[in-house]
mmCIF file of C-alpha atoms and ligand atoms in Angstrom:
data_model
loop_
_atom_site.group_PDB
_atom_site.id
_atom_site.type_symbol
_atom_site.label_atom_id
_atom_site.label_comp_id
_atom_site.label_asym_id
_atom_site.label_seq_id
_atom_site.Cartn_x
_atom_site.Cartn_y
_atom_site.Cartn_z
ATOM 1 C CA UNK A 125 63.942 156.390 -57.741
ATOM 2 C CA UNK A 126 62.731 157.158 -54.006
ATOM 3 C CA UNK A 127 64.963 156.127 -50.869
ATOM 4 C CA UNK A 128 62.419 153.452 -50.040
ATOM 5 C CA UNK A 129 62.225 151.897 -53.324
ATOM 6 C CA UNK A 130 66.086 151.751 -53.282
ATOM 7 C CA UNK A 131 65.923 150.190 -49.840
ATOM 8 C CA UNK A 132 63.797 147.647 -50.868
ATOM 9 C CA UNK A 133 65.802 146.566 -53.863
ATOM 10 C CA UNK A 134 68.909 146.740 -51.405
ATOM 11 C CA UNK A 135 66.941 144.306 -49.163
ATOM 12 C CA UNK A 136 66.027 142.020 -52.074
ATOM 13 C CA UNK A 137 69.759 141.932 -53.470
ATOM 14 C CA UNK A 138 71.123 141.322 -49.944
ATOM 15 C CA UNK A 139 68.797 138.359 -49.317
ATOM 16 C CA UNK A 140 69.569 136.949 -52.684
ATOM 17 C CA UNK A 141 73.425 137.336 -52.070
ATOM 18 C CA UNK A 142 73.024 135.671 -48.496
ATOM 19 C CA UNK A 143 71.188 132.826 -50.128
ATOM 20 C CA UNK A 144 73.742 132.181 -52.818
ATOM 21 C CA UNK A 145 76.741 132.507 -50.428
ATOM 22 C CA UNK A 146 74.868 130.041 -47.939
ATOM 23 C CA UNK A 147 74.950 127.687 -50.934
ATOM 24 C CA UNK A 148 72.405 124.831 -51.324
ATOM 25 C CA UNK A 149 72.352 120.956 -51.240
ATOM 26 C CA UNK A 150 74.480 121.011 -54.430
ATOM 27 C CA UNK A 151 77.651 121.913 -52.612
ATOM 28 C CA UNK A 152 77.206 118.586 -50.711
ATOM 29 C CA UNK A 153 76.896 116.529 -53.686
ATOM 30 C CA UNK A 154 80.438 117.448 -54.879
ATOM 31 C CA UNK A 155 81.896 116.218 -51.717
ATOM 32 C CA UNK A 156 80.007 112.833 -51.569
ATOM 33 C CA UNK A 157 82.541 109.791 -51.559
ATOM 34 C CA UNK A 158 82.118 107.382 -54.278
ATOM 35 C CA UNK A 159 79.585 104.629 -53.578
ATOM 36 C CA UNK A 160 80.300 100.956 -53.626
ATOM 37 C CA UNK A 161 77.698 100.085 -56.247
ATOM 38 C CA UNK A 162 78.613 101.043 -59.841
ATOM 39 C CA UNK A 163 74.953 102.355 -60.475
ATOM 40 C CA UNK A 164 75.322 104.574 -57.604
ATOM 41 C CA UNK A 165 78.888 105.677 -58.846
ATOM 42 C CA UNK A 166 77.457 106.573 -62.127
ATOM 43 C CA UNK A 167 74.412 108.484 -60.560
ATOM 44 C CA UNK A 168 76.780 110.386 -58.261
ATOM 45 C CA UNK A 169 78.841 111.227 -61.183
ATOM 46 C CA UNK A 170 75.751 112.699 -63.017
ATOM 47 C CA UNK A 171 74.789 114.344 -59.831
ATOM 48 C CA UNK A 172 78.226 115.975 -59.584
ATOM 49 C CA UNK A 173 78.019 117.267 -63.087
ATOM 50 C CA UNK A 174 74.864 118.870 -62.615
ATOM 51 C CA UNK A 175 75.910 120.357 -59.272
ATOM 52 C CA UNK A 176 79.025 121.716 -60.718
ATOM 53 C CA UNK A 177 76.805 123.322 -63.558
ATOM 54 C CA UNK A 178 74.592 124.951 -60.865
ATOM 55 C CA UNK A 179 77.229 126.001 -58.958
ATOM 56 C CA UNK A 180 78.891 127.619 -62.002
ATOM 57 C CA UNK A 181 75.507 129.490 -62.481
ATOM 58 C CA UNK A 182 75.336 130.476 -58.959
ATOM 59 C CA UNK A 183 78.656 132.105 -58.740
ATOM 60 C CA UNK A 184 77.824 134.096 -62.008
ATOM 61 C CA UNK A 185 74.625 135.133 -60.334
ATOM 62 C CA UNK A 186 76.382 136.174 -57.122
ATOM 63 C CA UNK A 187 78.752 138.288 -59.019
ATOM 64 C CA UNK A 188 75.859 140.059 -60.710
ATOM 65 C CA UNK A 189 74.069 140.685 -57.364
ATOM 66 C CA UNK A 190 77.302 141.895 -55.764
ATOM 67 C CA UNK A 191 77.488 144.258 -58.747
ATOM 68 C CA UNK A 192 74.161 145.464 -58.266
ATOM 69 C CA UNK A 193 74.943 146.121 -54.590
ATOM 70 C CA UNK A 194 77.865 148.148 -55.712
ATOM 71 C CA UNK A 195 75.640 150.129 -57.826
ATOM 72 C CA UNK A 196 73.423 150.931 -54.985
ATOM 73 C CA UNK A 197 76.377 152.184 -53.122
ATOM 74 C CA UNK A 198 77.536 154.314 -56.176
ATOM 75 C CA UNK A 199 74.022 155.590 -56.659
ATOM 76 C CA UNK A 200 74.103 153.991 -60.241
ATOM 77 C CA UNK A 201 71.635 151.473 -59.509
ATOM 78 C CA UNK A 202 68.984 151.164 -62.206
ATOM 79 C CA UNK A 203 70.955 152.668 -64.825
ATOM 80 C CA UNK A 204 71.697 150.606 -67.798
ATOM 81 C CA UNK A 205 75.394 149.655 -68.146
ATOM 82 C CA UNK A 206 75.239 149.972 -71.543
ATOM 83 C CA UNK A 207 73.247 152.880 -72.797
ATOM 84 C CA UNK A 208 72.862 154.647 -69.462
ATOM 85 C CA UNK A 209 69.188 154.862 -69.808
ATOM 86 C CA UNK A 210 67.007 154.052 -66.785
ATOM 87 C CA UNK A 211 66.006 150.370 -66.345
ATOM 88 C CA UNK A 212 62.233 150.116 -65.864
ATOM 89 C CA UNK A 213 61.080 149.532 -62.450
ATOM 90 C CA UNK A 214 59.086 146.615 -63.533
ATOM 91 C CA UNK A 215 62.230 144.913 -64.904
ATOM 92 C CA UNK A 216 64.039 145.566 -61.595
ATOM 93 C CA UNK A 217 61.240 144.125 -59.651
ATOM 94 C CA UNK A 218 61.521 141.008 -61.466
ATOM 95 C CA UNK A 219 65.309 140.951 -61.763
ATOM 96 C CA UNK A 220 66.856 143.469 -58.936
ATOM 97 C CA UNK A 221 70.401 142.752 -60.258
ATOM 98 C CA UNK A 222 69.667 143.531 -63.897
ATOM 99 C CA UNK A 223 72.481 145.508 -65.183
ATOM 100 C CA UNK A 224 70.972 146.190 -68.602
ATOM 101 C CA UNK A 225 67.753 147.633 -69.775
ATOM 102 C CA UNK A 226 65.683 144.954 -71.962
ATOM 103 C CA UNK A 227 67.039 145.876 -75.343
ATOM 104 C CA UNK A 228 70.712 145.953 -74.134
ATOM 105 C CA UNK A 229 70.366 142.504 -72.271
ATOM 106 C CA UNK A 230 69.137 141.122 -75.613
ATOM 107 C CA UNK A 231 71.979 142.619 -77.593
ATOM 108 C CA UNK A 232 74.357 141.188 -74.825
ATOM 109 C CA UNK A 233 72.829 137.754 -74.874
ATOM 110 C CA UNK A 234 73.110 137.853 -78.706
ATOM 111 C CA UNK A 235 76.699 138.435 -78.689
ATOM 112 C CA UNK A 236 77.399 136.035 -75.886
ATOM 113 C CA UNK A 237 75.360 133.480 -77.810
ATOM 114 C CA UNK A 238 77.408 134.111 -80.896
ATOM 115 C CA UNK A 239 80.660 133.724 -78.835
ATOM 116 C CA UNK A 240 81.557 137.506 -79.246
ATOM 117 C CA UNK A 241 83.187 138.964 -76.447
ATOM 118 C CA UNK A 242 81.286 141.589 -74.492
ATOM 119 C CA UNK A 243 83.131 144.647 -73.526
ATOM 120 C CA UNK A 244 81.082 145.198 -70.411
ATOM 121 C CA UNK A 245 82.323 141.974 -68.802
ATOM 122 C CA UNK A 246 85.341 143.520 -67.710
ATOM 123 C CA UNK A 247 83.666 146.539 -66.225
ATOM 124 C CA UNK A 248 81.283 143.882 -64.440
ATOM 125 C CA UNK A 249 84.215 142.147 -62.911
ATOM 126 C CA UNK A 250 85.785 145.387 -61.664
ATOM 127 C CA UNK A 251 82.348 146.251 -60.164
ATOM 128 C CA UNK A 252 81.820 143.059 -58.621
ATOM 129 C CA UNK A 253 85.489 142.868 -57.193
HETATM 130 ZN ZN1 ZN B 48 70.293 149.897 -72.247
#
């Protein structure tokens, strides 16, 4: 991969990271005080649950984005964490923080869906630290 390509991926990742770190309106929803009206209260509770789920997803994504930036620093960006093959550029353009090639991602997703532990999670945590 050329330096220009790597730089454009870095830019995309940094933009995404900043976006995630800035947080959205979701965060505000969690802090909202309970309203006087019962209906509003229920509505807020629902909003809060959705917001928490979103935050959870965002913090996971942030971790993945950070890990990808780390891989850029370590010059291992674009290499599948599992099979060590190059991740196709088309995939990286769609998902710059992709850690796996498509077939490994599918295998990981299947394992997660089945509730099996995924070894790579630990490496991931370390890389994102
Ligand atoms: Zn792979």
